Amino acid sequence: MKGAEILLSYMDELQRIIEVINSYIDKGLELFQKAKEWVEKIIEYIGRGVDYLVSAVGGRKKPDHLVESDDYMFV
């Protein structure tokens, strides 16, 4: 019986350790989600800044060397 009690105590301790590791993994996933949201906001902010800068210097110009699909249509 003593061996069974020792084995059960080891199993309980192992279960506790696994629960702690699981809680750390959950916390890590939450932090990565927040980091992802921050990066998305930063990219959005930079994109708005680039759009503002482009419009301030005259906007985007359509390149003349691009051929549109309508140019290839023959009827």
PDB file of C-alpha atoms in Angstrom, residues 19-74:
ATOM      1  CA  GLU A  19      -1.887  22.571 -14.681  1.00  0.00           C
ATOM      2  CA  VAL A  20       0.720  25.260 -13.935  1.00  0.00           C
ATOM      3  CA  ILE A  21       2.325  24.761 -17.352  1.00  0.00           C
ATOM      4  CA  ASN A  22      -1.114  24.912 -18.974  1.00  0.00           C
ATOM      5  CA  SER A  23      -1.879  28.191 -17.207  1.00  0.00           C
ATOM      6  CA  TYR A  24       1.436  29.643 -18.451  1.00  0.00           C
ATOM      7  CA  ILE A  25       0.610  28.542 -21.985  1.00  0.00           C
ATOM      8  CA  ASP A  26      -2.817  30.199 -21.758  1.00  0.00           C
ATOM      9  CA  LYS A  27      -1.230  33.418 -20.457  1.00  0.00           C
ATOM     10  CA  GLY A  28       1.333  33.309 -23.260  1.00  0.00           C
ATOM     11  CA  LEU A  29      -1.399  32.937 -25.863  1.00  0.00           C
ATOM     12  CA  GLU A  30      -3.208  35.945 -24.400  1.00  0.00           C
ATOM     13  CA  LEU A  31      -0.015  38.011 -24.548  1.00  0.00           C
ATOM     14  CA  PHE A  32       0.648  37.008 -28.163  1.00  0.00           C
ATOM     15  CA  GLN A  33      -2.919  37.970 -29.071  1.00  0.00           C
ATOM     16  CA  LYS A  34      -2.429  41.399 -27.501  1.00  0.00           C
ATOM     17  CA  ALA A  35       0.905  41.780 -29.284  1.00  0.00           C
ATOM     18  CA  LYS A  36      -0.796  40.884 -32.572  1.00  0.00           C
ATOM     19  CA  GLU A  37      -3.445  43.545 -31.959  1.00  0.00           C
ATOM     20  CA  TRP A  38      -0.748  46.128 -31.187  1.00  0.00           C
ATOM     21  CA  VAL A  39       1.175  45.283 -34.363  1.00  0.00           C
ATOM     22  CA  GLU A  40      -2.021  45.530 -36.425  1.00  0.00           C
ATOM     23  CA  LYS A  41      -2.732  48.964 -34.925  1.00  0.00           C
ATOM     24  CA  ILE A  42       0.838  50.095 -35.615  1.00  0.00           C
ATOM     25  CA  ILE A  43       0.620  48.916 -39.235  1.00  0.00           C
ATOM     26  CA  GLU A  44      -2.723  50.672 -39.648  1.00  0.00           C
ATOM     27  CA  TYR A  45      -1.292  53.876 -38.161  1.00  0.00           C
ATOM     28  CA  ILE A  46       1.756  53.744 -40.456  1.00  0.00           C
ATOM     29  CA  GLY A  47      -0.506  53.069 -43.450  1.00  0.00           C
ATOM     30  CA  ARG A  48      -2.627  56.124 -42.653  1.00  0.00           C
ATOM     31  CA  GLY A  49       0.553  58.182 -42.324  1.00  0.00           C
ATOM     32  CA  VAL A  50       1.822  56.985 -45.698  1.00  0.00           C
ATOM     33  CA  ASP A  51      -1.544  57.720 -47.320  1.00  0.00           C
ATOM     34  CA  TYR A  52      -1.524  61.214 -45.796  1.00  0.00           C
ATOM     35  CA  LEU A  53       2.024  61.826 -47.013  1.00  0.00           C
ATOM     36  CA  VAL A  54       1.236  60.588 -50.511  1.00  0.00           C
ATOM     37  CA  SER A  55      -1.849  62.779 -50.759  1.00  0.00           C
ATOM     38  CA  ALA A  56       0.140  65.750 -49.431  1.00  0.00           C
ATOM     39  CA  VAL A  57       2.751  65.449 -52.191  1.00  0.00           C
ATOM     40  CA  GLY A  58       0.269  65.095 -55.018  1.00  0.00           C
ATOM     41  CA  GLY A  59      -1.338  61.698 -54.744  1.00  0.00           C
ATOM     42  CA  ARG A  60      -0.640  58.474 -56.515  1.00  0.00           C
ATOM     43  CA  LYS A  61      -0.121  58.653 -60.229  1.00  0.00           C
ATOM     44  CA  LYS A  62      -1.199  55.889 -62.570  1.00  0.00           C
ATOM     45  CA  PRO A  63       1.848  54.584 -64.470  1.00  0.00           C
ATOM     46  CA  ASP A  64       1.620  55.040 -68.234  1.00  0.00           C
ATOM     47  CA  HIS A  65       3.457  51.824 -69.053  1.00  0.00           C
ATOM     48  CA  LEU A  66       0.811  49.546 -67.542  1.00  0.00           C
ATOM     49  CA  VAL A  67      -1.560  47.906 -69.991  1.00  0.00           C
ATOM     50  CA  GLU A  68      -5.115  47.295 -68.879  1.00  0.00           C
ATOM     51  CA  SER A  69      -7.068  44.188 -69.788  1.00  0.00           C
ATOM     52  CA  ASP A  70      -9.460  46.291 -71.873  1.00  0.00           C
ATOM     53  CA  ASP A  71      -6.611  47.027 -74.318  1.00  0.00           C
ATOM     54  CA  TYR A  72      -6.499  43.339 -75.276  1.00  0.00           C
ATOM     55  CA  MET A  73     -10.204  42.965 -76.015  1.00  0.00           C
ATOM     56  CA  PHE A  74     -11.016  42.599 -79.683  1.00  0.00           C
TER      57      PHE A  74
END
